[in-house]
Amino acid sequence: MSAEPVCLTCGMQYSAPRADCPVCEDERQYVPPGGQQWTDLATLRASGDLRARIDEQGPGVLGIGSEPKFAIGQRALLVRAGGGNFLWDCAAYLDDELVRRITELGGLTGIAISHPHYYTTMVEWAHAFDVPIYLHEADRQWIGRPDPAIRLWSGATLDVADDLRLINLGVHFAGGTVLHWPAGENGRGALLSGDVVQVIPDRTHVGFMYSYPNLIPERPSVVRRAAELLEPYEFEAIYGAWWEAIVRTSGHEVVQRSAKRYLAYTQETA
């Protein structure tokens, strides 16, 4: 397992030691009061403090992460699509048990990540399963560990399989992306959103933010465009970035009315 440095706060892995973490120094994240701190996967594995977690999150959707949580604490999602298992977003922790269990499930065909806060140890995952990583080119500056496995794409959409489409909404980051799976939820459709479209405690709505920890709202024009891009897509469920952060019903309507409410509160019209 690689010894490349991993930021303790956000989980980003870099190709070489450095004093700063650009992701944490950006206004969408933060450097903790104690200052920048580092670890690596070898140290995390040897500590025994983390253990692999794989749990069902919905029909054909498995959550993948660790207990206790590490860094930001998001969980990845393994989508059991028609063309093979596809990993959405990335959890920072990876060990032999996770590789074994995912391999037993059929391995992976590819990885796509919603935005830079979840890039983390993506190269380790790509190497472990010999698959490509799809990232939107608008966020290329945030890549901490360049690698040939990374495939940058441009434009508004990219089909990564016959039944999986990436949609660049530009919320949270310029390359902020969601994944649409029309066959999800037993044919009713699913949207995998990370926190580009944030599942909030009130499951009748979702949120849109430029920075979550620093409470900076997203620009109204960006939210309006995101709602317009998602309008043609049908999806019953929305899978957010956290364990059990899921809108189970009426996902399409939830996004559209949430955008209208957001624009109303920012004195914009939909």
Tab-separated table of C-alpha atoms in Angstrom:
chain	number	residue	atom	x	y	z
A	1	MET	CA	0.000	0.000	0.000
A	2	SER	CA	1.303	3.418	-1.011
A	3	ALA	CA	2.960	5.795	1.456
A	4	GLU	CA	1.998	8.995	-0.413
A	5	PRO	CA	0.840	11.636	2.111
A	6	VAL	CA	-2.849	11.931	2.961
A	7	CYS	CA	-4.358	15.048	4.549
A	8	LEU	CA	-5.935	14.213	7.910
A	9	THR	CA	-8.627	16.873	7.464
A	10	CYS	CA	-9.928	16.283	3.941
A	11	GLY	CA	-8.361	12.940	3.002
A	12	MET	CA	-6.702	14.179	-0.194
A	13	GLN	CA	-3.706	12.089	-1.221
A	14	TYR	CA	-0.754	13.892	-2.798
A	15	SER	CA	2.031	12.474	-4.933
A	16	ALA	CA	4.789	13.854	-2.678
A	17	PRO	CA	5.188	15.377	0.801
A	18	ARG	CA	4.229	19.026	1.104
A	19	ALA	CA	3.609	21.586	3.839
A	20	ASP	CA	0.172	22.716	2.676
A	21	CYS	CA	-3.065	21.163	1.462
A	22	PRO	CA	-4.543	23.391	-1.276
A	23	VAL	CA	-7.956	21.752	-0.874
A	24	CYS	CA	-8.114	22.692	2.815
A	25	GLU	CA	-6.761	26.197	2.187
A	26	ASP	CA	-9.553	26.869	-0.318
A	27	GLU	CA	-12.534	28.814	1.066
A	28	ARG	CA	-14.797	25.791	0.587
A	29	GLN	CA	-12.831	23.784	3.166
A	30	TYR	CA	-10.634	24.752	6.136
A	31	VAL	CA	-7.340	24.173	7.922
A	32	PRO	CA	-8.138	23.111	11.511
A	33	PRO	CA	-6.963	25.274	14.454
A	34	GLY	CA	-4.177	22.788	15.189
A	35	GLY	CA	-2.712	23.280	11.727
A	36	GLN	CA	-2.080	20.985	8.790
A	37	GLN	CA	-1.492	17.320	9.669
A	38	TRP	CA	-0.634	14.299	7.551
A	39	THR	CA	-0.825	10.525	7.499
A	40	ASP	CA	-0.732	7.827	4.797
A	41	LEU	CA	-2.626	4.642	4.006
A	42	ALA	CA	0.087	2.370	5.362
A	43	THR	CA	-0.069	4.133	8.721
A	44	LEU	CA	-3.867	4.065	8.795
A	45	ARG	CA	-3.926	0.358	8.066
A	46	ALA	CA	-1.248	-0.467	10.611
A	47	SER	CA	-3.006	1.509	13.365
A	48	GLY	CA	-6.007	-0.825	13.428
A	49	ASP	CA	-8.227	2.158	14.236
A	50	LEU	CA	-10.316	1.855	11.053
A	51	ARG	CA	-12.247	-1.080	9.670
A	52	ALA	CA	-13.933	-1.609	6.337
A	53	ARG	CA	-17.669	-1.082	6.021
A	54	ILE	CA	-19.933	-2.214	3.169
A	55	ASP	CA	-23.692	-1.886	3.646
A	56	GLU	CA	-26.691	-1.856	1.336
A	57	GLN	CA	-28.069	1.631	0.730
A	58	GLY	CA	-30.785	0.801	-1.784
A	59	PRO	CA	-31.675	-1.531	-4.668
A	60	GLY	CA	-28.390	-2.335	-6.390
A	61	VAL	CA	-26.503	0.310	-4.401
A	62	LEU	CA	-23.877	-0.546	-1.780
A	63	GLY	CA	-22.246	1.996	0.508
A	64	ILE	CA	-18.491	1.631	0.994
A	65	GLY	CA	-16.462	3.340	3.686
A	66	SER	CA	-14.923	2.861	7.092
A	67	GLU	CA	-15.842	2.775	10.749
A	68	PRO	CA	-15.184	5.120	12.389
A	69	LYS	CA	-15.269	7.736	9.664
A	70	PHE	CA	-12.017	9.284	8.474
A	71	ALA	CA	-11.321	12.848	7.228
A	72	ILE	CA	-14.527	14.342	5.756
A	73	GLY	CA	-16.256	11.020	6.327
A	74	GLN	CA	-18.201	10.491	3.092
A	75	ARG	CA	-18.990	7.007	1.871
A	76	ALA	CA	-18.610	5.831	-1.708
A	77	LEU	CA	-21.384	4.023	-3.587
A	78	LEU	CA	-21.004	0.865	-5.633
A	79	VAL	CA	-23.662	0.825	-8.368
A	80	ARG	CA	-24.549	-2.639	-9.635
A	81	ALA	CA	-25.332	-1.423	-13.148
A	82	GLY	CA	-26.073	-3.551	-16.183
A	83	GLY	CA	-22.582	-3.092	-17.591
A	84	GLY	CA	-20.863	-4.002	-14.333
A	85	ASN	CA	-20.117	-2.509	-10.949
A	86	PHE	CA	-19.285	1.196	-11.012
A	87	LEU	CA	-17.882	3.208	-8.096
A	88	TRP	CA	-19.367	6.622	-7.441
A	89	ASP	CA	-17.261	8.960	-5.323
A	90	CYS	CA	-14.392	7.672	-3.221
A	91	ALA	CA	-13.774	6.867	0.425
A	92	ALA	CA	-10.284	7.699	1.685
A	93	TYR	CA	-9.703	4.400	3.467
A	94	LEU	CA	-8.782	1.320	1.436
A	95	ASP	CA	-7.413	-1.970	2.727
A	96	ASP	CA	-7.068	-5.584	1.640
A	97	GLU	CA	-10.444	-6.515	3.082
A	98	LEU	CA	-12.239	-3.888	1.014
A	99	VAL	CA	-10.387	-4.992	-2.123
A	100	ARG	CA	-11.253	-8.630	-1.426
A	101	ARG	CA	-14.923	-7.997	-0.731
A	102	ILE	CA	-15.407	-5.784	-3.778
A	103	THR	CA	-13.555	-8.296	-5.955
A	104	GLU	CA	-15.902	-11.016	-4.709
A	105	LEU	CA	-18.807	-8.817	-5.818
A	106	GLY	CA	-17.373	-8.701	-9.333
A	107	GLY	CA	-14.810	-5.908	-9.076
A	108	LEU	CA	-15.246	-2.511	-10.717
A	109	THR	CA	-15.528	-1.240	-14.284
A	110	GLY	CA	-14.760	2.389	-13.482
A	111	ILE	CA	-14.807	5.242	-10.969
A	112	ALA	CA	-16.336	8.722	-11.188
A	113	ILE	CA	-16.127	11.408	-8.522
A	114	SER	CA	-18.499	14.286	-7.905
A	115	HIS	CA	-15.972	16.946	-6.841
A	116	PRO	CA	-12.437	17.403	-5.425
A	117	HIS	CA	-13.328	16.957	-1.745
A	118	TYR	CA	-13.873	13.281	-2.555
A	119	TYR	CA	-10.851	12.688	-4.806
A	120	THR	CA	-8.973	11.383	-1.741
A	121	THR	CA	-7.138	8.119	-2.531
A	122	MET	CA	-8.784	7.629	-5.920
A	123	VAL	CA	-5.528	6.539	-7.580
A	124	GLU	CA	-5.128	3.732	-5.033
A	125	TRP	CA	-8.623	2.522	-5.889
A	126	ALA	CA	-7.973	2.728	-9.620
A	127	HIS	CA	-4.756	0.718	-9.287
A	128	ALA	CA	-6.353	-1.887	-7.010
A	129	PHE	CA	-9.089	-2.644	-9.562
A	130	ASP	CA	-7.290	-1.610	-12.780
A	131	VAL	CA	-10.013	0.821	-13.847
A	132	PRO	CA	-10.201	4.438	-15.094
A	133	ILE	CA	-11.227	7.459	-13.036
A	134	TYR	CA	-13.556	9.989	-14.707
A	135	LEU	CA	-13.128	13.594	-13.517
A	136	HIS	CA	-14.470	16.768	-15.058
A	137	GLU	CA	-11.671	18.849	-16.558
A	138	ALA	CA	-12.943	22.032	-14.870
A	139	ASP	CA	-11.507	20.681	-11.611
A	140	ARG	CA	-8.154	19.482	-12.933
A	141	GLN	CA	-6.248	21.973	-10.750
A	142	TRP	CA	-7.328	20.098	-7.600
A	143	ILE	CA	-5.865	16.720	-8.547
A	144	GLY	CA	-3.363	15.891	-5.799
A	145	ARG	CA	-1.841	12.798	-7.349
A	146	PRO	CA	-1.760	12.824	-11.165
A	147	ASP	CA	-1.901	9.388	-12.764
A	148	PRO	CA	-2.565	7.813	-16.194
A	149	ALA	CA	-5.737	6.237	-14.778
A	150	ILE	CA	-7.368	9.688	-14.644
A	151	ARG	CA	-9.513	10.532	-17.657
A	152	LEU	CA	-10.615	14.142	-17.867
A	153	TRP	CA	-13.869	14.878	-19.652
A	154	SER	CA	-15.524	18.100	-20.749
A	155	GLY	CA	-18.959	19.425	-21.557
A	156	ALA	CA	-22.277	18.866	-19.794
A	157	THR	CA	-22.616	15.061	-19.970
A	158	LEU	CA	-20.610	11.888	-20.379
A	159	ASP	CA	-21.955	8.350	-20.709
A	160	VAL	CA	-19.603	6.058	-18.770
A	161	ALA	CA	-21.752	2.993	-19.525
A	162	ASP	CA	-24.896	2.224	-21.501
A	163	ASP	CA	-26.980	2.991	-18.413
A	164	LEU	CA	-24.868	5.523	-16.507
A	165	ARG	CA	-24.526	9.214	-17.337
A	166	LEU	CA	-22.421	11.885	-15.663
A	167	ILE	CA	-23.976	15.375	-15.627
A	168	ASN	CA	-21.854	18.432	-14.852
A	169	LEU	CA	-24.009	20.810	-12.808
A	170	GLY	CA	-21.206	23.129	-11.699
A	171	VAL	CA	-22.596	23.394	-8.156
A	172	HIS	CA	-20.052	23.548	-5.282
A	173	PHE	CA	-17.152	23.299	-7.786
A	174	ALA	CA	-17.005	24.197	-11.466
A	175	GLY	CA	-16.668	20.490	-12.227
A	176	GLY	CA	-19.353	19.467	-9.716
A	177	THR	CA	-20.995	16.378	-11.197
A	178	VAL	CA	-23.842	13.960	-10.474
A	179	LEU	CA	-24.518	10.450	-11.793
A	180	HIS	CA	-27.860	9.453	-13.307
A	181	TRP	CA	-28.824	5.771	-13.301
A	182	PRO	CA	-32.179	5.349	-15.073
A	183	ALA	CA	-32.417	1.656	-14.134
A	184	GLY	CA	-31.929	2.433	-10.454
A	185	GLU	CA	-34.703	2.023	-7.874
A	186	ASN	CA	-36.039	-0.945	-9.850
A	187	GLY	CA	-36.473	1.098	-13.016
A	188	ARG	CA	-37.732	4.320	-11.450
A	189	GLY	CA	-34.328	6.002	-11.664
A	190	ALA	CA	-31.698	7.167	-9.199
A	191	LEU	CA	-29.506	10.261	-8.937
A	192	LEU	CA	-26.180	9.894	-7.122
A	193	SER	CA	-25.241	13.392	-6.054
A	194	GLY	CA	-22.460	13.502	-3.459
A	195	ASP	CA	-23.051	16.925	-1.934
A	196	VAL	CA	-23.299	18.688	-5.283
A	197	VAL	CA	-27.025	18.251	-4.644
A	198	GLN	CA	-27.040	17.859	-0.868
A	199	VAL	CA	-29.498	15.516	0.841
A	200	ILE	CA	-30.556	17.343	4.018
A	201	PRO	CA	-32.476	16.181	7.127
A	202	ASP	CA	-35.765	17.410	5.638
A	203	ARG	CA	-36.061	14.828	2.877
A	204	THR	CA	-38.714	16.912	1.097
A	205	HIS	CA	-35.936	19.238	-0.103
A	206	VAL	CA	-32.253	19.253	-1.011
A	207	GLY	CA	-29.607	21.946	-0.572
A	208	PHE	CA	-27.160	23.795	-2.810
A	209	MET	CA	-24.045	25.344	-1.294
A	210	TYR	CA	-20.718	26.712	-2.482
A	211	SER	CA	-19.164	25.857	0.895
A	212	TYR	CA	-20.815	23.639	3.486
A	213	PRO	CA	-18.441	24.069	6.462
A	214	ASN	CA	-18.132	27.821	5.901
A	215	LEU	CA	-21.807	28.353	5.005
A	216	ILE	CA	-21.291	30.140	1.700
A	217	PRO	CA	-24.376	29.834	-0.516
A	218	GLU	CA	-24.121	28.833	-4.140
A	219	ARG	CA	-24.702	31.522	-6.788
A	220	PRO	CA	-28.351	31.642	-7.903
A	221	SER	CA	-27.416	31.456	-11.591
A	222	VAL	CA	-25.574	28.184	-10.948
A	223	VAL	CA	-28.520	26.666	-9.083
A	224	ARG	CA	-30.920	27.725	-11.846
A	225	ARG	CA	-28.722	26.096	-14.486
A	226	ALA	CA	-28.430	22.906	-12.407
A	227	ALA	CA	-32.216	22.620	-12.108
A	228	GLU	CA	-32.592	23.157	-15.835
A	229	LEU	CA	-30.007	20.476	-16.623
A	230	LEU	CA	-31.728	17.949	-14.357
A	231	GLU	CA	-35.273	18.712	-15.461
A	232	PRO	CA	-35.355	16.145	-18.331
A	233	TYR	CA	-34.097	13.264	-16.153
A	234	GLU	CA	-36.425	11.004	-14.225
A	235	PHE	CA	-35.296	9.684	-10.837
A	236	GLU	CA	-37.181	8.481	-7.806
A	237	ALA	CA	-34.270	8.426	-5.338
A	238	ILE	CA	-31.356	10.744	-4.585
A	239	TYR	CA	-28.285	9.253	-2.923
A	240	GLY	CA	-26.217	11.845	-1.070
A	241	ALA	CA	-22.696	11.646	0.334
A	242	TRP	CA	-23.361	10.193	3.783
A	243	TRP	CA	-24.612	6.927	5.186
A	244	GLU	CA	-28.415	6.807	4.864
A	245	ALA	CA	-28.515	10.317	3.330
A	246	ILE	CA	-31.120	9.283	0.788
A	247	VAL	CA	-34.294	10.802	-0.624
A	248	ARG	CA	-36.373	7.685	-1.247
A	249	THR	CA	-39.292	9.078	-3.235
A	250	SER	CA	-40.144	11.852	-5.717
A	251	GLY	CA	-36.496	12.802	-6.225
A	252	HIS	CA	-37.087	14.760	-9.437
A	253	GLU	CA	-39.804	16.862	-7.842
A	254	VAL	CA	-37.672	17.392	-4.724
A	255	VAL	CA	-34.826	18.882	-6.784
A	256	GLN	CA	-37.060	21.170	-8.803
A	257	ARG	CA	-39.015	22.584	-5.877
A	258	SER	CA	-35.800	22.968	-3.872
A	259	ALA	CA	-34.270	25.052	-6.645
A	260	LYS	CA	-37.397	27.213	-6.808
A	261	ARG	CA	-37.314	27.752	-3.044
A	262	TYR	CA	-33.599	28.562	-3.135
A	263	LEU	CA	-34.070	31.123	-5.888
A	264	ALA	CA	-37.015	32.671	-4.054
A	265	TYR	CA	-34.930	33.126	-0.907
A	266	THR	CA	-32.111	34.664	-2.907
A	267	GLN	CA	-34.584	37.055	-4.536
A	268	GLU	CA	-34.340	35.331	-7.881
A	269	THR	CA	-37.087	33.808	-9.967
A	270	ALA	CA	-36.934	30.336	-11.414
